[in-house]
Amino acid sequence: PAADVAVEFEIVAAGSSKAPRSFSQWQVDNSITGISSFDSDFNGISNLEEYAAGTNPNSSSDWPSYLYEQSVSGHDFTLELVLSARALIDLDLETSSDLSDSESWAVVIPEILSIQNNSAGARPTQTVRMRLPRNSEGRQFWRIVFTEE
């Protein structure tokens, strides 16, 4: 297991530029409409994922930052996500060994290795680094499922 992970937080006023904002408020702020699964800039990333990552839903060149690595030993995987510190989202990590079976996806609970706050710039973010369990079936696929809080 990883060492203890310390989480830093700051109490902010509801109207502050650092305060969390809902998906619907984010849509207003970015002049977009539609359901969360819609892709306003047609870059293949849903508006909900852009909200979660803090990227611009009006710029097809602004992509979420996800880094996936396999250890040298090949026994574990590491996933690093950069998420908006202002987004009110939940996320599940799911794994499957069979992409042809939509019922085979299972939620996994990763080991959190670190959480780093980055409050510099206009888009405050958190970088979450986690270790993902490996299955014994050979092939393994991963997906991230975002939902609004």
JSON list of C-alpha atoms in Angstrom, two decimals:
[
{"chain": "A", "resi": 1, "resn": "PRO", "atom": "CA", "xyz": [0.00, 0.00, 0.00]},
{"chain": "A", "resi": 2, "resn": "ALA", "atom": "CA", "xyz": [0.96, 3.61, -0.51]},
{"chain": "A", "resi": 3, "resn": "ALA", "atom": "CA", "xyz": [1.99, 5.87, 2.32]},
{"chain": "A", "resi": 4, "resn": "ASP", "atom": "CA", "xyz": [-0.65, 8.16, 3.79]},
{"chain": "A", "resi": 5, "resn": "VAL", "atom": "CA", "xyz": [-2.00, 10.69, 1.32]},
{"chain": "A", "resi": 6, "resn": "ALA", "atom": "CA", "xyz": [-2.54, 14.22, 2.63]},
{"chain": "A", "resi": 7, "resn": "VAL", "atom": "CA", "xyz": [-5.30, 16.24, 1.02]},
{"chain": "A", "resi": 8, "resn": "GLU", "atom": "CA", "xyz": [-5.12, 20.01, 1.24]},
{"chain": "A", "resi": 9, "resn": "PHE", "atom": "CA", "xyz": [-8.23, 22.12, 0.97]},
{"chain": "A", "resi": 10, "resn": "GLU", "atom": "CA", "xyz": [-9.25, 25.73, 1.28]},
{"chain": "A", "resi": 11, "resn": "ILE", "atom": "CA", "xyz": [-12.55, 27.16, 2.47]},
{"chain": "A", "resi": 12, "resn": "VAL", "atom": "CA", "xyz": [-13.85, 29.71, -0.05]},
{"chain": "A", "resi": 13, "resn": "ALA", "atom": "CA", "xyz": [-16.97, 31.87, -0.28]},
{"chain": "A", "resi": 14, "resn": "ALA", "atom": "CA", "xyz": [-19.74, 30.63, -2.58]},
{"chain": "A", "resi": 15, "resn": "GLY", "atom": "CA", "xyz": [-19.29, 33.48, -5.06]},
{"chain": "A", "resi": 16, "resn": "SER", "atom": "CA", "xyz": [-15.48, 33.23, -5.16]},
{"chain": "A", "resi": 17, "resn": "SER", "atom": "CA", "xyz": [-13.70, 32.49, -8.44]},
{"chain": "A", "resi": 18, "resn": "LYS", "atom": "CA", "xyz": [-12.19, 29.46, -6.65]},
{"chain": "A", "resi": 19, "resn": "ALA", "atom": "CA", "xyz": [-15.56, 28.07, -5.52]},
{"chain": "A", "resi": 20, "resn": "PRO", "atom": "CA", "xyz": [-16.85, 24.83, -7.07]},
{"chain": "A", "resi": 21, "resn": "ARG", "atom": "CA", "xyz": [-19.40, 25.34, -9.81]},
{"chain": "A", "resi": 22, "resn": "SER", "atom": "CA", "xyz": [-22.09, 23.09, -11.19]},
{"chain": "A", "resi": 23, "resn": "PHE", "atom": "CA", "xyz": [-22.06, 21.65, -14.69]},
{"chain": "A", "resi": 24, "resn": "SER", "atom": "CA", "xyz": [-24.98, 23.92, -15.65]},
{"chain": "A", "resi": 25, "resn": "GLN", "atom": "CA", "xyz": [-23.10, 27.02, -14.41]},
{"chain": "A", "resi": 26, "resn": "TRP", "atom": "CA", "xyz": [-20.01, 25.89, -16.34]},
{"chain": "A", "resi": 27, "resn": "GLN", "atom": "CA", "xyz": [-22.18, 25.60, -19.46]},
{"chain": "A", "resi": 28, "resn": "VAL", "atom": "CA", "xyz": [-23.41, 29.18, -18.98]},
{"chain": "A", "resi": 29, "resn": "ASP", "atom": "CA", "xyz": [-19.84, 30.41, -18.35]},
{"chain": "A", "resi": 30, "resn": "ASN", "atom": "CA", "xyz": [-18.72, 28.75, -21.62]},
{"chain": "A", "resi": 31, "resn": "SER", "atom": "CA", "xyz": [-21.80, 29.73, -23.69]},
{"chain": "A", "resi": 32, "resn": "ILE", "atom": "CA", "xyz": [-22.75, 26.14, -24.50]},
{"chain": "A", "resi": 33, "resn": "THR", "atom": "CA", "xyz": [-25.98, 24.18, -24.18]},
{"chain": "A", "resi": 34, "resn": "GLY", "atom": "CA", "xyz": [-27.04, 20.57, -24.48]},
{"chain": "A", "resi": 35, "resn": "ILE", "atom": "CA", "xyz": [-26.76, 17.36, -22.54]},
{"chain": "A", "resi": 36, "resn": "SER", "atom": "CA", "xyz": [-23.53, 16.36, -20.78]},
{"chain": "A", "resi": 37, "resn": "SER", "atom": "CA", "xyz": [-22.66, 13.68, -23.35]},
{"chain": "A", "resi": 38, "resn": "PHE", "atom": "CA", "xyz": [-22.67, 16.22, -26.22]},
{"chain": "A", "resi": 39, "resn": "ASP", "atom": "CA", "xyz": [-19.31, 17.34, -27.64]},
{"chain": "A", "resi": 40, "resn": "SER", "atom": "CA", "xyz": [-19.54, 21.09, -28.36]},
{"chain": "A", "resi": 41, "resn": "ASP", "atom": "CA", "xyz": [-16.16, 21.38, -30.11]},
{"chain": "A", "resi": 42, "resn": "PHE", "atom": "CA", "xyz": [-16.32, 18.00, -31.90]},
{"chain": "A", "resi": 43, "resn": "ASN", "atom": "CA", "xyz": [-12.94, 16.81, -30.58]},
{"chain": "A", "resi": 44, "resn": "GLY", "atom": "CA", "xyz": [-14.27, 13.48, -29.31]},
{"chain": "A", "resi": 45, "resn": "ILE", "atom": "CA", "xyz": [-14.41, 14.58, -25.65]},
{"chain": "A", "resi": 46, "resn": "SER", "atom": "CA", "xyz": [-17.87, 14.97, -24.08]},
{"chain": "A", "resi": 47, "resn": "ASN", "atom": "CA", "xyz": [-18.79, 18.24, -22.43]},
{"chain": "A", "resi": 48, "resn": "LEU", "atom": "CA", "xyz": [-18.96, 16.48, -19.05]},
{"chain": "A", "resi": 49, "resn": "GLU", "atom": "CA", "xyz": [-15.40, 15.20, -19.48]},
{"chain": "A", "resi": 50, "resn": "GLU", "atom": "CA", "xyz": [-14.24, 18.70, -20.52]},
{"chain": "A", "resi": 51, "resn": "TYR", "atom": "CA", "xyz": [-15.96, 20.08, -17.40]},
{"chain": "A", "resi": 52, "resn": "ALA", "atom": "CA", "xyz": [-14.24, 17.47, -15.21]},
{"chain": "A", "resi": 53, "resn": "ALA", "atom": "CA", "xyz": [-10.83, 18.21, -16.75]},
{"chain": "A", "resi": 54, "resn": "GLY", "atom": "CA", "xyz": [-11.26, 21.98, -16.82]},
{"chain": "A", "resi": 55, "resn": "THR", "atom": "CA", "xyz": [-10.64, 22.16, -20.57]},
{"chain": "A", "resi": 56, "resn": "ASN", "atom": "CA", "xyz": [-12.30, 24.55, -23.02]},
{"chain": "A", "resi": 57, "resn": "PRO", "atom": "CA", "xyz": [-15.41, 23.02, -24.63]},
{"chain": "A", "resi": 58, "resn": "ASN", "atom": "CA", "xyz": [-15.15, 25.56, -27.45]},
{"chain": "A", "resi": 59, "resn": "SER", "atom": "CA", "xyz": [-11.60, 24.63, -28.50]},
{"chain": "A", "resi": 60, "resn": "SER", "atom": "CA", "xyz": [-11.02, 21.33, -30.26]},
{"chain": "A", "resi": 61, "resn": "SER", "atom": "CA", "xyz": [-7.29, 21.57, -29.46]},
{"chain": "A", "resi": 62, "resn": "ASP", "atom": "CA", "xyz": [-7.76, 21.71, -25.66]},
{"chain": "A", "resi": 63, "resn": "TRP", "atom": "CA", "xyz": [-7.55, 18.10, -24.42]},
{"chain": "A", "resi": 64, "resn": "PRO", "atom": "CA", "xyz": [-7.79, 16.53, -20.95]},
{"chain": "A", "resi": 65, "resn": "SER", "atom": "CA", "xyz": [-4.48, 15.39, -19.47]},
{"chain": "A", "resi": 66, "resn": "TYR", "atom": "CA", "xyz": [-4.40, 11.67, -18.69]},
{"chain": "A", "resi": 67, "resn": "LEU", "atom": "CA", "xyz": [-1.20, 9.67, -18.32]},
{"chain": "A", "resi": 68, "resn": "TYR", "atom": "CA", "xyz": [-1.29, 5.87, -18.20]},
{"chain": "A", "resi": 69, "resn": "GLU", "atom": "CA", "xyz": [1.87, 3.90, -17.45]},
{"chain": "A", "resi": 70, "resn": "GLN", "atom": "CA", "xyz": [2.78, 0.27, -16.91]},
{"chain": "A", "resi": 71, "resn": "SER", "atom": "CA", "xyz": [5.48, -0.44, -14.33]},
{"chain": "A", "resi": 72, "resn": "VAL", "atom": "CA", "xyz": [8.81, -1.90, -15.40]},
{"chain": "A", "resi": 73, "resn": "SER", "atom": "CA", "xyz": [7.88, -5.18, -13.71]},
{"chain": "A", "resi": 74, "resn": "GLY", "atom": "CA", "xyz": [4.57, -5.19, -15.60]},
{"chain": "A", "resi": 75, "resn": "HIS", "atom": "CA", "xyz": [2.62, -6.02, -12.43]},
{"chain": "A", "resi": 76, "resn": "ASP", "atom": "CA", "xyz": [0.77, -2.76, -11.99]},
{"chain": "A", "resi": 77, "resn": "PHE", "atom": "CA", "xyz": [-0.44, 0.31, -13.84]},
{"chain": "A", "resi": 78, "resn": "THR", "atom": "CA", "xyz": [-0.43, 3.95, -12.86]},
{"chain": "A", "resi": 79, "resn": "LEU", "atom": "CA", "xyz": [-3.03, 6.46, -14.00]},
{"chain": "A", "resi": 80, "resn": "GLU", "atom": "CA", "xyz": [-2.56, 10.20, -13.61]},
{"chain": "A", "resi": 81, "resn": "LEU", "atom": "CA", "xyz": [-5.55, 12.51, -14.15]},
{"chain": "A", "resi": 82, "resn": "VAL", "atom": "CA", "xyz": [-5.55, 16.29, -14.16]},
{"chain": "A", "resi": 83, "resn": "LEU", "atom": "CA", "xyz": [-8.99, 17.39, -13.00]},
{"chain": "A", "resi": 84, "resn": "SER", "atom": "CA", "xyz": [-10.61, 20.77, -12.50]},
{"chain": "A", "resi": 85, "resn": "ALA", "atom": "CA", "xyz": [-10.52, 21.75, -8.83]},
{"chain": "A", "resi": 86, "resn": "ARG", "atom": "CA", "xyz": [-13.84, 23.53, -9.38]},
{"chain": "A", "resi": 87, "resn": "ALA", "atom": "CA", "xyz": [-15.84, 20.70, -10.98]},
{"chain": "A", "resi": 88, "resn": "LEU", "atom": "CA", "xyz": [-18.50, 18.94, -8.91]},
{"chain": "A", "resi": 89, "resn": "ILE", "atom": "CA", "xyz": [-18.02, 15.44, -10.29]},
{"chain": "A", "resi": 90, "resn": "ASP", "atom": "CA", "xyz": [-17.73, 11.84, -9.24]},
{"chain": "A", "resi": 91, "resn": "LEU", "atom": "CA", "xyz": [-15.68, 9.41, -11.24]},
{"chain": "A", "resi": 92, "resn": "ASP", "atom": "CA", "xyz": [-15.52, 5.65, -11.39]},
{"chain": "A", "resi": 93, "resn": "LEU", "atom": "CA", "xyz": [-12.68, 3.64, -12.87]},
{"chain": "A", "resi": 94, "resn": "GLU", "atom": "CA", "xyz": [-13.89, 0.52, -14.59]},
{"chain": "A", "resi": 95, "resn": "THR", "atom": "CA", "xyz": [-12.05, -2.42, -16.09]},
{"chain": "A", "resi": 96, "resn": "SER", "atom": "CA", "xyz": [-12.94, -5.26, -18.44]},
{"chain": "A", "resi": 97, "resn": "SER", "atom": "CA", "xyz": [-11.08, -7.98, -20.28]},
{"chain": "A", "resi": 98, "resn": "ASP", "atom": "CA", "xyz": [-13.70, -8.18, -23.05]},
{"chain": "A", "resi": 99, "resn": "LEU", "atom": "CA", "xyz": [-14.69, -5.09, -25.06]},
{"chain": "A", "resi": 100, "resn": "SER", "atom": "CA", "xyz": [-17.41, -7.04, -26.88]},
{"chain": "A", "resi": 101, "resn": "ASP", "atom": "CA", "xyz": [-19.36, -7.63, -23.65]},
{"chain": "A", "resi": 102, "resn": "SER", "atom": "CA", "xyz": [-20.90, -4.39, -22.37]},
{"chain": "A", "resi": 103, "resn": "GLU", "atom": "CA", "xyz": [-21.92, -6.13, -19.13]},
{"chain": "A", "resi": 104, "resn": "SER", "atom": "CA", "xyz": [-18.35, -7.15, -18.25]},
{"chain": "A", "resi": 105, "resn": "TRP", "atom": "CA", "xyz": [-17.25, -3.73, -16.97]},
{"chain": "A", "resi": 106, "resn": "ALA", "atom": "CA", "xyz": [-16.57, -3.69, -13.21]},
{"chain": "A", "resi": 107, "resn": "VAL", "atom": "CA", "xyz": [-15.77, -0.76, -10.93]},
{"chain": "A", "resi": 108, "resn": "VAL", "atom": "CA", "xyz": [-12.32, -0.92, -9.34]},
{"chain": "A", "resi": 109, "resn": "ILE", "atom": "CA", "xyz": [-11.00, 1.03, -6.38]},
{"chain": "A", "resi": 110, "resn": "PRO", "atom": "CA", "xyz": [-7.51, 2.30, -7.10]},
{"chain": "A", "resi": 111, "resn": "GLU", "atom": "CA", "xyz": [-4.80, 2.98, -4.56]},
{"chain": "A", "resi": 112, "resn": "ILE", "atom": "CA", "xyz": [-4.34, 6.75, -4.39]},
{"chain": "A", "resi": 113, "resn": "LEU", "atom": "CA", "xyz": [-0.63, 7.55, -4.57]},
{"chain": "A", "resi": 114, "resn": "SER", "atom": "CA", "xyz": [-0.79, 11.34, -4.48]},
{"chain": "A", "resi": 115, "resn": "ILE", "atom": "CA", "xyz": [-3.02, 14.37, -4.98]},
{"chain": "A", "resi": 116, "resn": "GLN", "atom": "CA", "xyz": [-1.33, 17.60, -6.00]},
{"chain": "A", "resi": 117, "resn": "ASN", "atom": "CA", "xyz": [-3.15, 20.94, -6.00]},
{"chain": "A", "resi": 118, "resn": "ASN", "atom": "CA", "xyz": [-2.23, 23.48, -8.65]},
{"chain": "A", "resi": 119, "resn": "SER", "atom": "CA", "xyz": [-3.92, 26.81, -7.99]},
{"chain": "A", "resi": 120, "resn": "ALA", "atom": "CA", "xyz": [-1.75, 28.85, -10.37]},
{"chain": "A", "resi": 121, "resn": "GLY", "atom": "CA", "xyz": [-3.35, 30.31, -13.46]},
{"chain": "A", "resi": 122, "resn": "ALA", "atom": "CA", "xyz": [-6.97, 30.70, -14.48]},
{"chain": "A", "resi": 123, "resn": "ARG", "atom": "CA", "xyz": [-7.80, 26.98, -14.21]},
{"chain": "A", "resi": 124, "resn": "PRO", "atom": "CA", "xyz": [-7.07, 25.55, -10.76]},
{"chain": "A", "resi": 125, "resn": "THR", "atom": "CA", "xyz": [-6.52, 21.81, -11.04]},
{"chain": "A", "resi": 126, "resn": "GLN", "atom": "CA", "xyz": [-5.75, 18.72, -8.99]},
{"chain": "A", "resi": 127, "resn": "THR", "atom": "CA", "xyz": [-3.42, 16.04, -10.31]},
{"chain": "A", "resi": 128, "resn": "VAL", "atom": "CA", "xyz": [-4.49, 12.66, -8.96]},
{"chain": "A", "resi": 129, "resn": "ARG", "atom": "CA", "xyz": [-2.02, 9.79, -9.33]},
{"chain": "A", "resi": 130, "resn": "MET", "atom": "CA", "xyz": [-3.29, 6.28, -8.59]},
{"chain": "A", "resi": 131, "resn": "ARG", "atom": "CA", "xyz": [-2.23, 2.65, -8.90]},
{"chain": "A", "resi": 132, "resn": "LEU", "atom": "CA", "xyz": [-4.66, 0.39, -10.76]},
{"chain": "A", "resi": 133, "resn": "PRO", "atom": "CA", "xyz": [-5.01, -3.31, -9.98]},
{"chain": "A", "resi": 134, "resn": "ARG", "atom": "CA", "xyz": [-4.04, -5.75, -12.71]},
{"chain": "A", "resi": 135, "resn": "ASN", "atom": "CA", "xyz": [-6.20, -8.74, -13.58]},
{"chain": "A", "resi": 136, "resn": "SER", "atom": "CA", "xyz": [-4.87, -12.22, -14.27]},
{"chain": "A", "resi": 137, "resn": "GLU", "atom": "CA", "xyz": [-6.70, -12.66, -17.58]},
{"chain": "A", "resi": 138, "resn": "GLY", "atom": "CA", "xyz": [-4.05, -11.13, -19.84]},
{"chain": "A", "resi": 139, "resn": "ARG", "atom": "CA", "xyz": [-5.97, -8.40, -21.67]},
{"chain": "A", "resi": 140, "resn": "GLN", "atom": "CA", "xyz": [-7.21, -5.50, -19.63]},
{"chain": "A", "resi": 141, "resn": "PHE", "atom": "CA", "xyz": [-9.13, -2.41, -20.72]},
{"chain": "A", "resi": 142, "resn": "TRP", "atom": "CA", "xyz": [-9.90, 0.66, -18.63]},
{"chain": "A", "resi": 143, "resn": "ARG", "atom": "CA", "xyz": [-12.42, 3.45, -18.80]},
{"chain": "A", "resi": 144, "resn": "ILE", "atom": "CA", "xyz": [-13.27, 6.49, -16.69]},
{"chain": "A", "resi": 145, "resn": "VAL", "atom": "CA", "xyz": [-16.95, 7.20, -16.07]},
{"chain": "A", "resi": 146, "resn": "PHE", "atom": "CA", "xyz": [-17.75, 10.76, -14.97]},
{"chain": "A", "resi": 147, "resn": "THR", "atom": "CA", "xyz": [-21.04, 11.71, -13.33]},
{"chain": "A", "resi": 148, "resn": "GLU", "atom": "CA", "xyz": [-22.31, 15.00, -11.97]},
{"chain": "A", "resi": 149, "resn": "GLU", "atom": "CA", "xyz": [-22.58, 15.29, -8.21]}
]
